[in-house]
mmCIF file of C-alpha atoms in Angstrom:
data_model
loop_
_atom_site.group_PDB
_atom_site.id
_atom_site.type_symbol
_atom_site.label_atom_id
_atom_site.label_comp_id
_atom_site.label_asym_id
_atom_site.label_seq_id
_atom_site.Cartn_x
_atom_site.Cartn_y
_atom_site.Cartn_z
ATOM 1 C CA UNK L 1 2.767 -57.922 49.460
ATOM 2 C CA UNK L 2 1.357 -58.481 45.855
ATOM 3 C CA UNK L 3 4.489 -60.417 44.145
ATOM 4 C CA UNK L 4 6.111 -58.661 41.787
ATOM 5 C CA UNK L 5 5.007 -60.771 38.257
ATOM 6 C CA UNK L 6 1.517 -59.639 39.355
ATOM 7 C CA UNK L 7 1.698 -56.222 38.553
ATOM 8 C CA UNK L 8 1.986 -53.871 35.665
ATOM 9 C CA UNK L 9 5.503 -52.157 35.077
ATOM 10 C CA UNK L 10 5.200 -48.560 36.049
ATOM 11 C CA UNK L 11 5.609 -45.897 33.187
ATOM 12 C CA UNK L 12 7.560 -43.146 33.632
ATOM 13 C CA UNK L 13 8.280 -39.778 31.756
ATOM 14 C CA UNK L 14 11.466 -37.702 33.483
ATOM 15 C CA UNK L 15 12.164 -34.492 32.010
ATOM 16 C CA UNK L 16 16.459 -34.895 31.603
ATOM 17 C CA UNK L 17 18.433 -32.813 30.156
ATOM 18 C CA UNK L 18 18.423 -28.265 31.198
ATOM 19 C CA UNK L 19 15.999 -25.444 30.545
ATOM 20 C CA UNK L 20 15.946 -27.009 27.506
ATOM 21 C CA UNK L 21 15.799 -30.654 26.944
ATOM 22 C CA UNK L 22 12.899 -33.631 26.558
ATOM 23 C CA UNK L 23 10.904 -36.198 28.687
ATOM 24 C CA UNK L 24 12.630 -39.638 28.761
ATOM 25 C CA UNK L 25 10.646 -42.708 28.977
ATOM 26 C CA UNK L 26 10.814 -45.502 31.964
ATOM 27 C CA UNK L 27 9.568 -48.471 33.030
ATOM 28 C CA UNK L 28 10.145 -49.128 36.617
ATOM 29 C CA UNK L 29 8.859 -52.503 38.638
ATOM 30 C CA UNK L 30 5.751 -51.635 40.702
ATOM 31 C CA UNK L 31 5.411 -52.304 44.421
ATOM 32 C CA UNK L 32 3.400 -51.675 47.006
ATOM 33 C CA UNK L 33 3.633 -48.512 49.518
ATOM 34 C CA UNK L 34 6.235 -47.438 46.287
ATOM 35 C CA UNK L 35 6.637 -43.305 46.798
ATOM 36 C CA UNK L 36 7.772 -41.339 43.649
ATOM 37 C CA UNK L 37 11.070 -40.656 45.416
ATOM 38 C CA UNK L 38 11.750 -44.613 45.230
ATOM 39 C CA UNK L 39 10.728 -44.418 41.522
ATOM 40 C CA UNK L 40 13.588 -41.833 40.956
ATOM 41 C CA UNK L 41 15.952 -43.871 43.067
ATOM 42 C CA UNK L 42 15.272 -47.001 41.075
ATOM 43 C CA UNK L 43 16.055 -45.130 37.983
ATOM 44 C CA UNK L 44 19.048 -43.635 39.201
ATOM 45 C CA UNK L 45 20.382 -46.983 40.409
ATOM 46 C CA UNK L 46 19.371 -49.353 38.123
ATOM 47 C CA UNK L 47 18.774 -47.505 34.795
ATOM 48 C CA UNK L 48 20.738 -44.636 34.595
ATOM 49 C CA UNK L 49 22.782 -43.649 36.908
ATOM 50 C CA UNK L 50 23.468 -39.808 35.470
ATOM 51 C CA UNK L 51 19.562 -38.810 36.631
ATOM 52 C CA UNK L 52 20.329 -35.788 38.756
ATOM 53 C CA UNK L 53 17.781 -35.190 41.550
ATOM 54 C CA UNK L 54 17.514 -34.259 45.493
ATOM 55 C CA UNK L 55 17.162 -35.812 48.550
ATOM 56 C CA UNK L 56 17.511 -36.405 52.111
ATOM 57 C CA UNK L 57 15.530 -36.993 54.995
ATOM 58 C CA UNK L 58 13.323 -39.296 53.031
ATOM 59 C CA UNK L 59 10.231 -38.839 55.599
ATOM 60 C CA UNK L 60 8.782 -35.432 54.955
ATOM 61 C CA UNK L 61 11.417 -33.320 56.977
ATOM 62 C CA UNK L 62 13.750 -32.145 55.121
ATOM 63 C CA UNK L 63 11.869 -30.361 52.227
ATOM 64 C CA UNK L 64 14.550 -31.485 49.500
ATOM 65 C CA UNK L 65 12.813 -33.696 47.290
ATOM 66 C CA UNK L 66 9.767 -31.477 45.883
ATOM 67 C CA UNK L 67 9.080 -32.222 41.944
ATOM 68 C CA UNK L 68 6.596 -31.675 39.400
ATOM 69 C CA UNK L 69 4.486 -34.591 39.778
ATOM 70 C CA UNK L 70 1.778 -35.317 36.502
ATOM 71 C CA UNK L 71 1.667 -31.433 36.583
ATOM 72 C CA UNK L 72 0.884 -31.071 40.402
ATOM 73 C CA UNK L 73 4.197 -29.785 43.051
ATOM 74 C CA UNK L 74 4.641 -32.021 45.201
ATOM 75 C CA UNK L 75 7.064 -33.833 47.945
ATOM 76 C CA UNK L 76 7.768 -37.220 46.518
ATOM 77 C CA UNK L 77 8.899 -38.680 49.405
ATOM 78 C CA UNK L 78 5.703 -38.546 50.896
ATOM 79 C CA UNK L 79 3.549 -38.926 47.673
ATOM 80 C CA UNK L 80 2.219 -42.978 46.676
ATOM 81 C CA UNK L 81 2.766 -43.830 43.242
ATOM 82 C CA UNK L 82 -1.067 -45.728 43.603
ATOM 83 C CA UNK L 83 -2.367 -41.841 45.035
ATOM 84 C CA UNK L 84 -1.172 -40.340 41.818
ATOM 85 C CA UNK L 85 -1.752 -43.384 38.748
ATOM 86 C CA UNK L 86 -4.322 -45.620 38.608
ATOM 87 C CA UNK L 87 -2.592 -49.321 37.647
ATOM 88 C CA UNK L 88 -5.568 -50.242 35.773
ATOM 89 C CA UNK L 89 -5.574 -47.417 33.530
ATOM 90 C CA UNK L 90 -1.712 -47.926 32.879
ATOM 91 C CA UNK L 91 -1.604 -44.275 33.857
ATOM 92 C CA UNK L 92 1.988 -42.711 32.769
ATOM 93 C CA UNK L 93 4.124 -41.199 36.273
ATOM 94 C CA UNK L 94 5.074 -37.231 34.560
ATOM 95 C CA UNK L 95 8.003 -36.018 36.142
ATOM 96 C CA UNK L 96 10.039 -32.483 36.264
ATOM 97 C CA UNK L 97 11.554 -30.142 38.090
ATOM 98 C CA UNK L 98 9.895 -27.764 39.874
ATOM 99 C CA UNK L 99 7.995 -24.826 38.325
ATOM 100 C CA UNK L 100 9.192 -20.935 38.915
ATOM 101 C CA UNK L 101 12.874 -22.298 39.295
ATOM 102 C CA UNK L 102 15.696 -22.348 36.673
ATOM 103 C CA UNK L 103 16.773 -25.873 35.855
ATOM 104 C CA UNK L 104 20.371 -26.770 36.769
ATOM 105 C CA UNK L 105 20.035 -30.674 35.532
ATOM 106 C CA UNK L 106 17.193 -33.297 35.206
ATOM 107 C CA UNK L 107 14.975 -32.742 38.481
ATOM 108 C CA UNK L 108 17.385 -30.554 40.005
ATOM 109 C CA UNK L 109 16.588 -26.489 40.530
ATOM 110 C CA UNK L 110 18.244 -23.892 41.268
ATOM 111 C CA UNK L 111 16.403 -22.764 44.719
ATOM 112 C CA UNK L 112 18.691 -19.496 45.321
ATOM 113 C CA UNK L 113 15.995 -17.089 44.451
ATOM 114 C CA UNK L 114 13.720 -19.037 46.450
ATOM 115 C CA UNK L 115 15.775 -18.077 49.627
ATOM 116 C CA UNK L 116 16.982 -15.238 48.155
ATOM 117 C CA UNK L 117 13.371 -13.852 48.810
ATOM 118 C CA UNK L 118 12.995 -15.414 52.249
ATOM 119 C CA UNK L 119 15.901 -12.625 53.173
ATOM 120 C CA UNK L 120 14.511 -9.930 51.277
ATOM 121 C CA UNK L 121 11.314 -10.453 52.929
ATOM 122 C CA UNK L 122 13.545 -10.179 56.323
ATOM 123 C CA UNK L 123 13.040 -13.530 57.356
ATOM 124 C CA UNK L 124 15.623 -13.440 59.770
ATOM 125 C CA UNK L 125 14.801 -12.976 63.665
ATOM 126 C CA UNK L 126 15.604 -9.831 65.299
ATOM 127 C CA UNK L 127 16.211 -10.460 68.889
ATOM 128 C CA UNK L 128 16.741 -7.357 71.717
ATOM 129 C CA UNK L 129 17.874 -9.858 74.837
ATOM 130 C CA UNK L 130 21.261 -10.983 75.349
ATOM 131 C CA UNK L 131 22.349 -14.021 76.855
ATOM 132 C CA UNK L 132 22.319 -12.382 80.539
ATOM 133 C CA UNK L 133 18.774 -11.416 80.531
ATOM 134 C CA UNK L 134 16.102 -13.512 81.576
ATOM 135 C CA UNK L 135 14.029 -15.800 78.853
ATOM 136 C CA UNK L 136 11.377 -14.099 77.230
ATOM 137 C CA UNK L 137 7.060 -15.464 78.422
ATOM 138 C CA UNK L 138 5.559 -16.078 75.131
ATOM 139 C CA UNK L 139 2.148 -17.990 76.344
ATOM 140 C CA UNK L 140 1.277 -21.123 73.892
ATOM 141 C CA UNK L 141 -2.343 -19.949 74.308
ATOM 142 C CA UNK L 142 -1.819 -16.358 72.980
ATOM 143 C CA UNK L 143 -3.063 -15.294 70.128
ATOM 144 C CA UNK L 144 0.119 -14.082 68.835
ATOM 145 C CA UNK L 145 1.611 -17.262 69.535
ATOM 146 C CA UNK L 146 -0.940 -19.846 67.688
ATOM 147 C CA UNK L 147 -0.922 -17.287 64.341
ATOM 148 C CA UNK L 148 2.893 -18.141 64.737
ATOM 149 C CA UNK L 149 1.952 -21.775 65.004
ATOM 150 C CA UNK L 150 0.115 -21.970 62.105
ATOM 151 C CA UNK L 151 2.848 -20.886 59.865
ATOM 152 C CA UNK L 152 5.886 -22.419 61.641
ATOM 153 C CA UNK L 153 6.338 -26.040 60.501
ATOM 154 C CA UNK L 154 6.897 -24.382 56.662
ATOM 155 C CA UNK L 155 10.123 -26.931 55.418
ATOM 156 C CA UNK L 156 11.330 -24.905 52.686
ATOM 157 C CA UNK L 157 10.441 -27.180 50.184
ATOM 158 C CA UNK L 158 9.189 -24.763 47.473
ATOM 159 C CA UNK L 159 6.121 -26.542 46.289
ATOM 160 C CA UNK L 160 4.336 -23.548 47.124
ATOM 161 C CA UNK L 161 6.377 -21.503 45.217
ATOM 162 C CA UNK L 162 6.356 -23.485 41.985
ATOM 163 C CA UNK L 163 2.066 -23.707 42.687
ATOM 164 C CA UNK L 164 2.073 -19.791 42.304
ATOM 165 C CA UNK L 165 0.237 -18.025 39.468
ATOM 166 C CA UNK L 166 1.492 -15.127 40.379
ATOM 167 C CA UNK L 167 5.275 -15.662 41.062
ATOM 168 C CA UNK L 168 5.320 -16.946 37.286
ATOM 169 C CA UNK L 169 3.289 -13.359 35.849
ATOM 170 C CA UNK L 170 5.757 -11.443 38.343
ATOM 171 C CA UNK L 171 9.109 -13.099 38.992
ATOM 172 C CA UNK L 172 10.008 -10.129 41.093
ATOM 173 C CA UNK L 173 6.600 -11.233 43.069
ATOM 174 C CA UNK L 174 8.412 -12.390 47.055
ATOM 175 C CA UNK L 175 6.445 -15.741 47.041
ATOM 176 C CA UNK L 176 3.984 -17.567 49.615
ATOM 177 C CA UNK L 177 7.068 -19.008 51.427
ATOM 178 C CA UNK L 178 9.146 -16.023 52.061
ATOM 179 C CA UNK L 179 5.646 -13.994 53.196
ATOM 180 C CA UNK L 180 4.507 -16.842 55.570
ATOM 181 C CA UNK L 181 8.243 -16.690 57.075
ATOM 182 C CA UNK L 182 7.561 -12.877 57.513
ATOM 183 C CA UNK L 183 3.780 -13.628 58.904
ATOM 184 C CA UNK L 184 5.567 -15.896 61.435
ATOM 185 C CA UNK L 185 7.728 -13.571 62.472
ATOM 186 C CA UNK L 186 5.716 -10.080 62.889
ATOM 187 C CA UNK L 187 3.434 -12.333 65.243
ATOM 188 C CA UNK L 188 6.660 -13.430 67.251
ATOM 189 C CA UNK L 189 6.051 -10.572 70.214
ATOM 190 C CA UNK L 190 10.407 -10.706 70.842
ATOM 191 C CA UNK L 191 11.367 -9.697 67.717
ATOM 192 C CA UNK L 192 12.216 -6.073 67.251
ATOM 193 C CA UNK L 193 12.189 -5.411 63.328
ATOM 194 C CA UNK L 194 8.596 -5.100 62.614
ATOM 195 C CA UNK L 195 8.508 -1.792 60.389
ATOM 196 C CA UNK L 196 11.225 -2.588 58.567
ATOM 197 C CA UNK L 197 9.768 -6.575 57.775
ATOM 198 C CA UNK L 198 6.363 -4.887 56.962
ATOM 199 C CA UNK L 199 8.547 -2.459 54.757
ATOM 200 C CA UNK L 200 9.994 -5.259 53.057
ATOM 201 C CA UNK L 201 6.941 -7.316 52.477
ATOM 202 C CA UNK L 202 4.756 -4.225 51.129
ATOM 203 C CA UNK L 203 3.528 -3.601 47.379
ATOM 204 C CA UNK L 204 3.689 -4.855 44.037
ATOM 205 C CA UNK L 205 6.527 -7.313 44.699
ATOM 206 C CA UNK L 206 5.113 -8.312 47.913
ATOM 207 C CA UNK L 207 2.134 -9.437 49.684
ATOM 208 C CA UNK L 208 -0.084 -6.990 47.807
ATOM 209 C CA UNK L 209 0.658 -8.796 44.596
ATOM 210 C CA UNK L 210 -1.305 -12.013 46.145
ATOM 211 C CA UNK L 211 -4.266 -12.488 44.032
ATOM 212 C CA UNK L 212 -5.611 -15.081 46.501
ATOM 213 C CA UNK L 213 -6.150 -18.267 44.473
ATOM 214 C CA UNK L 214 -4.752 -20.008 47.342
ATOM 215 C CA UNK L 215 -2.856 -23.199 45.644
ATOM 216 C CA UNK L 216 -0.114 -22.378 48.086
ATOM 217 C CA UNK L 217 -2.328 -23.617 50.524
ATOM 218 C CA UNK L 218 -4.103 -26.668 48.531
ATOM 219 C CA UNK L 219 -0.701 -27.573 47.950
ATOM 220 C CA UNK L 220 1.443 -27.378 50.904
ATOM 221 C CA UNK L 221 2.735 -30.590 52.086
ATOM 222 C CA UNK L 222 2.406 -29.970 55.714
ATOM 223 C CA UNK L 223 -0.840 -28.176 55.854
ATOM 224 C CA UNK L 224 0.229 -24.624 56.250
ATOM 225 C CA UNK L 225 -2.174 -21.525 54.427
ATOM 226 C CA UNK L 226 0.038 -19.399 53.259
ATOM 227 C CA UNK L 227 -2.696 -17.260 52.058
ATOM 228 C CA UNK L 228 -4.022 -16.341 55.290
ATOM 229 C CA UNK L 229 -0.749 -15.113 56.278
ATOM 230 C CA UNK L 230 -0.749 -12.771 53.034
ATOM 231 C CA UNK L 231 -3.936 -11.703 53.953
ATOM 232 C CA UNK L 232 -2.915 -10.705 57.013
ATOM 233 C CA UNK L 233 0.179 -8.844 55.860
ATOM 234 C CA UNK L 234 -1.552 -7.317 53.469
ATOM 235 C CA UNK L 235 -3.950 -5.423 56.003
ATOM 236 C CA UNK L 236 -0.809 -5.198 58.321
ATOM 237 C CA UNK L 237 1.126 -3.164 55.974
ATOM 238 C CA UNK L 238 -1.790 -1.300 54.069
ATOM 239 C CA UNK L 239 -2.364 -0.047 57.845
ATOM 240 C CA UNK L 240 1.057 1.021 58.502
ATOM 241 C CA UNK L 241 0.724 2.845 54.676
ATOM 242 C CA UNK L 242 -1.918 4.762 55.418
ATOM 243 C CA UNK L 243 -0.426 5.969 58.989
ATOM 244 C CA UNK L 244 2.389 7.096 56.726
ATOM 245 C CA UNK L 245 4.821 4.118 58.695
ATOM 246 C CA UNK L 246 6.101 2.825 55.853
ATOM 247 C CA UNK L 247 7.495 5.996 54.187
ATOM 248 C CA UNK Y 1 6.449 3.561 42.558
ATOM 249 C CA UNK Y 2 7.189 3.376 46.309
ATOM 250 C CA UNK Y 3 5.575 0.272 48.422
ATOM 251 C CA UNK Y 4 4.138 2.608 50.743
ATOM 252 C CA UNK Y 5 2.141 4.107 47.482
ATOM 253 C CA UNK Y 6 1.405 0.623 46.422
ATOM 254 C CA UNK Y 7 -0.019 -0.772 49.998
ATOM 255 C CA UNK Y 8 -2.415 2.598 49.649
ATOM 256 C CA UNK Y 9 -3.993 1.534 46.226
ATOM 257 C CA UNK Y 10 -4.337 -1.534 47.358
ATOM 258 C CA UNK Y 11 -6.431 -0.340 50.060
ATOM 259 C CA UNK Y 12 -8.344 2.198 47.850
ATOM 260 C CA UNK Y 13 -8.907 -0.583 45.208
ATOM 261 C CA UNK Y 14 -10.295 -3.286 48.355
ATOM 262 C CA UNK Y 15 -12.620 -0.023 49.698
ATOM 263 C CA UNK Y 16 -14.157 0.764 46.224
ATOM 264 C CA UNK Y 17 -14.661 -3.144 45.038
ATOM 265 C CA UNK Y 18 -16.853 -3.006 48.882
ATOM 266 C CA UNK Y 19 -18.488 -0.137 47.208
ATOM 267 C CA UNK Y 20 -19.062 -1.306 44.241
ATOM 268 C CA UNK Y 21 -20.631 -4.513 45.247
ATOM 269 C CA UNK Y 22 -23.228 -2.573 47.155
ATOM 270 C CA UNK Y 23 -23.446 0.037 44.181
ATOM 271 C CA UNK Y 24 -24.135 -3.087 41.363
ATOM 272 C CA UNK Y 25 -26.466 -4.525 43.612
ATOM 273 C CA UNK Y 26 -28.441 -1.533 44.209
ATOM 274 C CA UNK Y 27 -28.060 -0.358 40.506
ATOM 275 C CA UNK Y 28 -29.390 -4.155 39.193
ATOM 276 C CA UNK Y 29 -32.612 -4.429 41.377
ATOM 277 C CA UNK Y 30 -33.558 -1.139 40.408
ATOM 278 C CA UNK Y 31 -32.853 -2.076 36.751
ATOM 279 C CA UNK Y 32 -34.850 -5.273 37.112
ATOM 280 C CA UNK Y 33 -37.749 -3.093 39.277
ATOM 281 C CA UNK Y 34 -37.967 -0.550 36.525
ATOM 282 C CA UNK Y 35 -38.470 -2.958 33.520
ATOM 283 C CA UNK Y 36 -40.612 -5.331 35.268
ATOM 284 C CA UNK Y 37 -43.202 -1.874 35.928
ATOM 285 C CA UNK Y 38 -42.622 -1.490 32.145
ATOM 286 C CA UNK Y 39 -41.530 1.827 32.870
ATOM 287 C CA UNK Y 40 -39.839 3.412 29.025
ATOM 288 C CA UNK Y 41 -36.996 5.508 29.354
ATOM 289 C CA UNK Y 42 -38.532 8.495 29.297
ATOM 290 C CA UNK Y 43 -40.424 7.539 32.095
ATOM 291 C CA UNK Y 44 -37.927 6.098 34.389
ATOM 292 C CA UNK Y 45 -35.820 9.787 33.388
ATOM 293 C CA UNK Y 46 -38.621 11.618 34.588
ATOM 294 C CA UNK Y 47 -38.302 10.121 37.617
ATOM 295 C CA UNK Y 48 -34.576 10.211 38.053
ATOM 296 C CA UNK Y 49 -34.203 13.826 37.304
ATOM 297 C CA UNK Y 50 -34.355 16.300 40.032
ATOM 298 C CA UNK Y 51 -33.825 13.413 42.533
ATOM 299 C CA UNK Y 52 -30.700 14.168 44.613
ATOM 300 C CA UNK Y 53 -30.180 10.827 45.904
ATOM 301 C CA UNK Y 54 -29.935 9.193 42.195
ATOM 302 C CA UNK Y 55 -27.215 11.925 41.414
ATOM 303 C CA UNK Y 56 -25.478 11.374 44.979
ATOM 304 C CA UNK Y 57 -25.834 7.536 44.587
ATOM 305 C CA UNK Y 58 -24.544 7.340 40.907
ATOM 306 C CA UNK Y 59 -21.765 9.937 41.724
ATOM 307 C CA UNK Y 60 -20.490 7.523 44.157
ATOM 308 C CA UNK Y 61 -20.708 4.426 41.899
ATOM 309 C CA UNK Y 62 -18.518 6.533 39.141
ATOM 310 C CA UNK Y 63 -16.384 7.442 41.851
ATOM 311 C CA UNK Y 64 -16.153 3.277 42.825
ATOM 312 C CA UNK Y 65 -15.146 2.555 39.368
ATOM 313 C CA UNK Y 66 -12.411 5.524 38.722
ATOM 314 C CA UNK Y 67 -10.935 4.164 41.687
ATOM 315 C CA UNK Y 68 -11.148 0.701 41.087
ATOM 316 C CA UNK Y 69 -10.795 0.139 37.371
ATOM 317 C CA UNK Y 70 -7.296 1.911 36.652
ATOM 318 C CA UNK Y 71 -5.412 0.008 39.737
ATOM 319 C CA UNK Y 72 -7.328 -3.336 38.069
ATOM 320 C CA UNK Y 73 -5.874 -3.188 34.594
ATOM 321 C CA UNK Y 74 -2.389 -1.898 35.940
ATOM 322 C CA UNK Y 75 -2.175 -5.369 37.626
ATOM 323 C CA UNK Y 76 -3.281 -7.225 34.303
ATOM 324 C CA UNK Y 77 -1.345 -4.702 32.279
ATOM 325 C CA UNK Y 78 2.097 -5.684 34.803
ATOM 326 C CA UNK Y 79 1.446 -9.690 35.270
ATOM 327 C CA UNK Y 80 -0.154 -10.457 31.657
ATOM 328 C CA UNK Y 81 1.621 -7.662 28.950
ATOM 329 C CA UNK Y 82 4.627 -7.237 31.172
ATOM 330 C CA UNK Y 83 4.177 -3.222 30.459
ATOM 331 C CA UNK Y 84 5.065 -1.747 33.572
ATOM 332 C CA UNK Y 85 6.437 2.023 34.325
ATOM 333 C CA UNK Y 86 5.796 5.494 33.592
ATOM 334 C CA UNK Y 87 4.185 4.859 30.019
ATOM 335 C CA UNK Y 88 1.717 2.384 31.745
ATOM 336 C CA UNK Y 89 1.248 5.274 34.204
ATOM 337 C CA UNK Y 90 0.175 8.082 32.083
ATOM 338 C CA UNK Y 91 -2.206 5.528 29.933
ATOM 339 C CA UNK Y 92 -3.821 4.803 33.000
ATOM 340 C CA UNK Y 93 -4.229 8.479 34.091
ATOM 341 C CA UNK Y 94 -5.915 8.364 30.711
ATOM 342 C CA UNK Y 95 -7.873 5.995 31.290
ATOM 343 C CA UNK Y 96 -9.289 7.494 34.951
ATOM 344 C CA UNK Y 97 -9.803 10.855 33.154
ATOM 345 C CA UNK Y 98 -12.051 9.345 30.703
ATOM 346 C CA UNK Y 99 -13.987 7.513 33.123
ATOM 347 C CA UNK Y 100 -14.554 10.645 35.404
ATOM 348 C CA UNK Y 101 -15.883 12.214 32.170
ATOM 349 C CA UNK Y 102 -17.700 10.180 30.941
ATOM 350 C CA UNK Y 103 -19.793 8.591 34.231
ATOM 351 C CA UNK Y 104 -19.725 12.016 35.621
ATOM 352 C CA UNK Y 105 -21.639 13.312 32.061
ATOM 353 C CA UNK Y 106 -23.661 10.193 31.771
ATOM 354 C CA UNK Y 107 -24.371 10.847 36.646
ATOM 355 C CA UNK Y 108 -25.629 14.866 34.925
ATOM 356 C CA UNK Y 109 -27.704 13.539 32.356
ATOM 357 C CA UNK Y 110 -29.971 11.525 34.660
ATOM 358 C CA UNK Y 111 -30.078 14.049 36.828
ATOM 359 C CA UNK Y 112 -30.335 17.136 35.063
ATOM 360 C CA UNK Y 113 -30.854 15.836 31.336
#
């Protein structure tokens, strides 16, 4: 490990205060393998300890810790300082809450909305087995079952969310999040709820709103294209539409 | 406007931009083809009128843009100007009437002059 003399402080900008307030300036001690998260945490500890921000897992599990990083959304537990500044530029760290979201305090947002829309877009599993009938066969090979796989391992972080053109032109608009939740679940061959999901996820306010710039999916943190999903609700319920299903 | 409605222009807007890549296409190479023979425009209408696959293929390409146009500049109208509802609705049935006019006049004066 490079000793600590050796190295540049770290400059940092954190937006403090609500909707409105101002970017504070920091200087934090570099080290290496340093995340953003452990930049926040120094602040909070050592230099002011009424920095508001999330956390929990700490390894990429938990989806709490998403912030605007130099612009970009992004889970800081997971994201290098040294991936996003360049120490011999003396780059500045930029960071804020997330975009799309109302600011409660500092780096903290208020994610209701966000899984407000995860409901609307019926994002809960409807099951037709009780607990005396036998397990459903879903094959891990199926088709069905690998679309459902690609969409899955979504941690509700909300970087995608805050990435989206669109959400910001059309805050009604459901989000890649909440529509990749629905993808998942009208490929799941148990559940029993698929007119009314593709109901829910049709039109202006849903997937048909998706203009397709896909930074939902050059942004998600764990890989997942949300925009394939849309796509494929979008054909889904423009289907059902025309077969007069969805009136 | 219900979601069912919305899903169906969607579709009709997807159909006629498939259209209307085919239609520019076709409509630019013979553009190109024509002034490269240094045909004038008298010329190239000489050749256009009377000929009932210009009419049907330029009928087509007007129909491709009434279709496609108005649902286009509802969505910039709705995510850019934030004017949404029934006033946005009637300036757009404007806007389709005017197109229908006008490429259908312009589809009659190639064809019959």
């Amino acid at each position: 490990m490079v000793g600590l003399s050796l190295m540049r402080p770290l400059k940092v900008k954190i937006w403090r205060g609500g909707q409105q307030g101002a970017f504070v300036a920091y200087e934090v001690p570099r080290l290496a393998s340093q995340s953003v998260l452990d930049v926040v945490t120094y602040v909070q500890r050592s230099l002011d300890p009424s920095l508001s921000y999330r956390f929990s897992c700490r390894v990429g599990m938990c989806g709490s810790c998403a912030m605007s990083v130099n612009g970009v959304a992004r889970w800081t537990c997971r994201t290098h300082v040294a991936k996003v500044t360049d120490e011999a530029r003396d780059d500045v760290l930029e960071l804020a809450p997330l975009s799309n979201l109302p600011i409660i305090k500092d780096l903290t947002t208020d994610m209701s909305e966000f899984f407000d829309k995860w409901a609307k877009a019926k994002g809960q599993f409807t099951g037709t087995l009780t607990r005396d009938d036998e397990f459903s066969n879903v094959k891990p090979d199926s088709p069905e079952r690998k679309k459902v796989d690609a969409a899955i391992e979504c941690i509700g972080c909300g970087v995608c969310y805050a990435s989206c053109d669109t959400v910001s032109w059309r805050p009604d608009y459901l989000g890649p999040a909440a529509l990749n939740r629905a993808w998942s679940l009208v490929n799941d061959v148990r559940d029993a709820a698929q007119n009314d999901r593709l109901k829910s996820v049709a039109g202006d306010s849903g997937c048909h709103a998706c203009h397709t710039h896909t930074t939902c999916s050059e942004r998600c943190p764990k890989g997942i294209e949300p925009t394939a999903g849309i796509s494929g609700l979008k054909r889904l319920a423009a289907r059902a539409a025309i077969r007069g299903e969805l009136d | 406007m219900k979601a069912s409605t919305q899903a169906k222009l969607w579709y009709a807007q997807r159909i006629s931009a498939m259209l209307l890549a085919l239609c520019v296409l076709v409509h630019l190479v013979t553009i190109l083809y024509a002034m490269r023979g240094g045909l004038s425009a008298a010329e190239i209408l000489a050749r256009t009128r009377g000929n009932f696959s210009f009419a049907i293929f330029y009928f087509v390409f007007v129909l491709s843009v009434v279709v496609h146009a108005p649902i286009g500049l509802a969505r910039i109208a709705e995510e850019w100007m934030q004017w949404r509802g029934r006033s946005l609705h009637i300036a757009l049935l404007l806007v389709t009437l005017l197109l229908t006019v006008l490429g259908l006049r312009a589809v009659w004066g190639v064809y019959v002059g």
